[in-house]
Amino acid sequence: MTYPTEASKALVEPDYHALLNANLERVFNEREDGKRRAAIHELFSPEPTMYEPAGIVTGQAAISNVAGALLEQFGADFSFVAEGTAVGHHGMGYLKWRAGPANGPVIVSGVDVAEVSDGKIKRLWVLLDAPQG
């Protein structure tokens, strides 16, 4: 019989930076519904929950609908841009971002905080920075 060593018991962490950047680029910046839904299927757990200031949505389709509506609301030139490197540990990661039109002012900024399980986003909190000015 073998017993686990401290090294073998070490938690294998997901690549928070890759996962949260993929969420920003492939979900919240993706205007084509089919590609966005495929990315959500790859990046999120089967029944994810997203918490945002306007409410709580559950399920991959609902998250896709929210992302699509945001892009439609703000126009073709609007996008989200990561600020810095996403970090995390023990199943929780975060990524700072800003959003607005290309070469234009920042309209909104904030942070995505994700609970990650089995390498996929299980729960996502979208926290917006307080308006400036």
PDB file of C-alpha atoms in Angstrom:
ATOM      1  CA  MET A   1       0.000   0.000   0.000  1.00  0.00           C
ATOM      2  CA  THR A   2       1.279   3.454  -0.853  1.00  0.00           C
ATOM      3  CA  TYR A   3       0.363   6.676   0.861  1.00  0.00           C
ATOM      4  CA  PRO A   4       0.134  10.033  -0.900  1.00  0.00           C
ATOM      5  CA  THR A   5       3.068  12.331  -0.323  1.00  0.00           C
ATOM      6  CA  GLU A   6       2.683  16.057   0.225  1.00  0.00           C
ATOM      7  CA  ALA A   7       3.790  16.654  -3.367  1.00  0.00           C
ATOM      8  CA  SER A   8       1.269  14.193  -4.795  1.00  0.00           C
ATOM      9  CA  LYS A   9      -1.537  15.784  -2.751  1.00  0.00           C
ATOM     10  CA  ALA A  10      -0.795  19.215  -4.252  1.00  0.00           C
ATOM     11  CA  LEU A  11      -3.737  20.804  -5.973  1.00  0.00           C
ATOM     12  CA  VAL A  12      -3.509  20.892  -9.769  1.00  0.00           C
ATOM     13  CA  GLU A  13      -4.646  24.387 -10.674  1.00  0.00           C
ATOM     14  CA  PRO A  14      -6.290  25.314 -13.970  1.00  0.00           C
ATOM     15  CA  ASP A  15      -4.734  27.981 -16.170  1.00  0.00           C
ATOM     16  CA  TYR A  16      -6.849  30.862 -14.846  1.00  0.00           C
ATOM     17  CA  HIS A  17      -5.297  33.323 -17.266  1.00  0.00           C
ATOM     18  CA  ALA A  18      -6.115  31.229 -20.343  1.00  0.00           C
ATOM     19  CA  LEU A  19      -9.622  30.352 -19.126  1.00  0.00           C
ATOM     20  CA  LEU A  20     -10.721  33.863 -18.145  1.00  0.00           C
ATOM     21  CA  ASN A  21      -9.172  35.476 -21.224  1.00  0.00           C
ATOM     22  CA  ALA A  22     -10.927  32.914 -23.424  1.00  0.00           C
ATOM     23  CA  ASN A  23     -14.192  33.808 -21.700  1.00  0.00           C
ATOM     24  CA  LEU A  24     -13.630  37.491 -22.434  1.00  0.00           C
ATOM     25  CA  GLU A  25     -12.577  36.975 -26.067  1.00  0.00           C
ATOM     26  CA  ARG A  26     -14.601  33.958 -27.179  1.00  0.00           C
ATOM     27  CA  VAL A  27     -17.787  34.640 -25.225  1.00  0.00           C
ATOM     28  CA  PHE A  28     -18.163  38.330 -24.426  1.00  0.00           C
ATOM     29  CA  ASN A  29     -16.480  39.616 -27.607  1.00  0.00           C
ATOM     30  CA  GLU A  30     -18.001  37.028 -29.962  1.00  0.00           C
ATOM     31  CA  ARG A  31     -20.814  38.401 -32.111  1.00  0.00           C
ATOM     32  CA  GLU A  32     -21.599  35.161 -33.947  1.00  0.00           C
ATOM     33  CA  ASP A  33     -24.106  33.222 -31.835  1.00  0.00           C
ATOM     34  CA  GLY A  34     -22.955  29.740 -32.903  1.00  0.00           C
ATOM     35  CA  LYS A  35     -19.299  30.418 -32.100  1.00  0.00           C
ATOM     36  CA  ARG A  36     -20.231  32.022 -28.782  1.00  0.00           C
ATOM     37  CA  ARG A  37     -22.376  29.025 -27.771  1.00  0.00           C
ATOM     38  CA  ALA A  38     -19.597  26.594 -28.751  1.00  0.00           C
ATOM     39  CA  ALA A  39     -17.099  28.547 -26.634  1.00  0.00           C
ATOM     40  CA  ILE A  40     -19.471  28.548 -23.665  1.00  0.00           C
ATOM     41  CA  HIS A  41     -19.919  24.791 -24.013  1.00  0.00           C
ATOM     42  CA  GLU A  42     -16.130  24.386 -23.905  1.00  0.00           C
ATOM     43  CA  LEU A  43     -15.358  26.906 -21.141  1.00  0.00           C
ATOM     44  CA  PHE A  44     -18.315  26.574 -18.747  1.00  0.00           C
ATOM     45  CA  SER A  45     -19.759  23.722 -16.698  1.00  0.00           C
ATOM     46  CA  PRO A  46     -23.041  22.219 -17.965  1.00  0.00           C
ATOM     47  CA  GLU A  47     -25.200  24.362 -15.625  1.00  0.00           C
ATOM     48  CA  PRO A  48     -23.230  27.541 -14.878  1.00  0.00           C
ATOM     49  CA  THR A  49     -24.541  30.562 -13.018  1.00  0.00           C
ATOM     50  CA  MET A  50     -23.574  34.160 -13.763  1.00  0.00           C
ATOM     51  CA  TYR A  51     -24.109  36.953 -11.249  1.00  0.00           C
ATOM     52  CA  GLU A  52     -24.170  40.468 -12.647  1.00  0.00           C
ATOM     53  CA  PRO A  53     -25.512  43.740 -11.290  1.00  0.00           C
ATOM     54  CA  ALA A  54     -28.753  43.393 -13.269  1.00  0.00           C
ATOM     55  CA  GLY A  55     -29.512  39.893 -12.047  1.00  0.00           C
ATOM     56  CA  ILE A  56     -28.619  36.223 -11.975  1.00  0.00           C
ATOM     57  CA  VAL A  57     -28.731  33.946 -15.003  1.00  0.00           C
ATOM     58  CA  THR A  58     -28.359  30.176 -15.051  1.00  0.00           C
ATOM     59  CA  GLY A  59     -27.424  27.938 -17.946  1.00  0.00           C
ATOM     60  CA  GLN A  60     -25.172  28.156 -20.953  1.00  0.00           C
ATOM     61  CA  ALA A  61     -27.876  29.512 -23.274  1.00  0.00           C
ATOM     62  CA  ALA A  62     -28.780  32.296 -20.843  1.00  0.00           C
ATOM     63  CA  ILE A  63     -25.143  33.386 -20.537  1.00  0.00           C
ATOM     64  CA  SER A  64     -24.826  33.426 -24.329  1.00  0.00           C
ATOM     65  CA  ASN A  65     -27.967  35.545 -24.588  1.00  0.00           C
ATOM     66  CA  VAL A  66     -26.617  38.080 -22.072  1.00  0.00           C
ATOM     67  CA  ALA A  67     -23.289  38.365 -23.910  1.00  0.00           C
ATOM     68  CA  GLY A  68     -25.019  38.744 -27.278  1.00  0.00           C
ATOM     69  CA  ALA A  69     -27.401  41.402 -25.954  1.00  0.00           C
ATOM     70  CA  LEU A  70     -24.505  43.422 -24.512  1.00  0.00           C
ATOM     71  CA  LEU A  71     -22.660  43.418 -27.818  1.00  0.00           C
ATOM     72  CA  GLU A  72     -25.813  44.361 -29.693  1.00  0.00           C
ATOM     73  CA  GLN A  73     -26.634  47.144 -27.235  1.00  0.00           C
ATOM     74  CA  PHE A  74     -23.236  48.834 -27.485  1.00  0.00           C
ATOM     75  CA  GLY A  75     -22.611  48.436 -31.224  1.00  0.00           C
ATOM     76  CA  ALA A  76     -20.178  46.839 -33.645  1.00  0.00           C
ATOM     77  CA  ASP A  77     -17.117  48.780 -32.445  1.00  0.00           C
ATOM     78  CA  PHE A  78     -17.532  47.827 -28.768  1.00  0.00           C
ATOM     79  CA  SER A  79     -15.248  45.242 -27.136  1.00  0.00           C
ATOM     80  CA  PHE A  80     -13.886  44.012 -23.837  1.00  0.00           C
ATOM     81  CA  VAL A  81     -10.122  44.163 -23.220  1.00  0.00           C
ATOM     82  CA  ALA A  82      -8.260  42.336 -20.465  1.00  0.00           C
ATOM     83  CA  GLU A  83      -6.100  44.394 -18.128  1.00  0.00           C
ATOM     84  CA  GLY A  84      -3.180  42.439 -16.787  1.00  0.00           C
ATOM     85  CA  THR A  85      -2.922  38.773 -16.020  1.00  0.00           C
ATOM     86  CA  ALA A  86      -5.736  36.697 -14.564  1.00  0.00           C
ATOM     87  CA  VAL A  87      -4.778  35.061 -11.294  1.00  0.00           C
ATOM     88  CA  GLY A  88      -6.304  32.510  -8.996  1.00  0.00           C
ATOM     89  CA  HIS A  89      -5.911  29.549  -6.725  1.00  0.00           C
ATOM     90  CA  HIS A  90      -8.010  26.857  -5.042  1.00  0.00           C
ATOM     91  CA  GLY A  91     -10.789  27.110  -7.611  1.00  0.00           C
ATOM     92  CA  MET A  92     -11.226  30.903  -7.627  1.00  0.00           C
ATOM     93  CA  GLY A  93      -9.782  33.274 -10.224  1.00  0.00           C
ATOM     94  CA  TYR A  94     -10.222  36.844 -11.390  1.00  0.00           C
ATOM     95  CA  LEU A  95      -9.492  39.019 -14.393  1.00  0.00           C
ATOM     96  CA  LYS A  96      -9.679  42.808 -14.599  1.00  0.00           C
ATOM     97  CA  TRP A  97     -11.072  44.290 -17.837  1.00  0.00           C
ATOM     98  CA  ARG A  98     -12.291  47.465 -19.497  1.00  0.00           C
ATOM     99  CA  ALA A  99     -14.738  47.965 -22.346  1.00  0.00           C
ATOM    100  CA  GLY A 100     -15.666  50.564 -24.909  1.00  0.00           C
ATOM    101  CA  PRO A 101     -15.355  51.420 -28.570  1.00  0.00           C
ATOM    102  CA  ALA A 102     -12.035  50.847 -30.339  1.00  0.00           C
ATOM    103  CA  ASN A 103      -9.864  53.964 -29.989  1.00  0.00           C
ATOM    104  CA  GLY A 104     -12.575  55.499 -27.821  1.00  0.00           C
ATOM    105  CA  PRO A 105     -13.167  56.160 -24.165  1.00  0.00           C
ATOM    106  CA  VAL A 106     -13.654  53.385 -21.641  1.00  0.00           C
ATOM    107  CA  ILE A 107     -17.390  53.041 -21.046  1.00  0.00           C
ATOM    108  CA  VAL A 108     -17.207  50.474 -18.270  1.00  0.00           C
ATOM    109  CA  SER A 109     -14.557  48.581 -16.345  1.00  0.00           C
ATOM    110  CA  GLY A 110     -14.618  45.835 -13.802  1.00  0.00           C
ATOM    111  CA  VAL A 111     -13.498  42.386 -12.864  1.00  0.00           C
ATOM    112  CA  ASP A 112     -14.732  38.878 -13.573  1.00  0.00           C
ATOM    113  CA  VAL A 113     -14.445  36.509 -10.626  1.00  0.00           C
ATOM    114  CA  ALA A 114     -14.894  32.842 -11.462  1.00  0.00           C
ATOM    115  CA  GLU A 115     -15.356  29.698  -9.477  1.00  0.00           C
ATOM    116  CA  VAL A 116     -13.619  26.993 -11.503  1.00  0.00           C
ATOM    117  CA  SER A 117     -14.268  23.283 -11.128  1.00  0.00           C
ATOM    118  CA  ASP A 118     -12.741  20.550 -13.290  1.00  0.00           C
ATOM    119  CA  GLY A 119     -11.165  23.242 -15.462  1.00  0.00           C
ATOM    120  CA  LYS A 120     -14.484  24.926 -16.309  1.00  0.00           C
ATOM    121  CA  ILE A 121     -16.266  28.021 -15.074  1.00  0.00           C
ATOM    122  CA  LYS A 122     -19.013  26.955 -12.690  1.00  0.00           C
ATOM    123  CA  ARG A 123     -20.010  30.382 -11.386  1.00  0.00           C
ATOM    124  CA  LEU A 124     -19.069  33.826 -12.711  1.00  0.00           C
ATOM    125  CA  TRP A 125     -19.463  37.134 -10.880  1.00  0.00           C
ATOM    126  CA  VAL A 126     -19.284  40.277 -13.012  1.00  0.00           C
ATOM    127  CA  LEU A 127     -18.299  43.185 -10.751  1.00  0.00           C
ATOM    128  CA  LEU A 128     -18.410  46.679 -12.234  1.00  0.00           C
ATOM    129  CA  ASP A 129     -16.194  49.511 -11.059  1.00  0.00           C
ATOM    130  CA  ALA A 130     -17.908  52.601  -9.702  1.00  0.00           C
ATOM    131  CA  PRO A 131     -18.470  55.241 -12.407  1.00  0.00           C
ATOM    132  CA  GLN A 132     -15.755  57.887 -12.506  1.00  0.00           C
ATOM    133  CA  GLY A 133     -16.476  61.584 -12.475  1.00  0.00           C
TER     134      GLY A 133
END
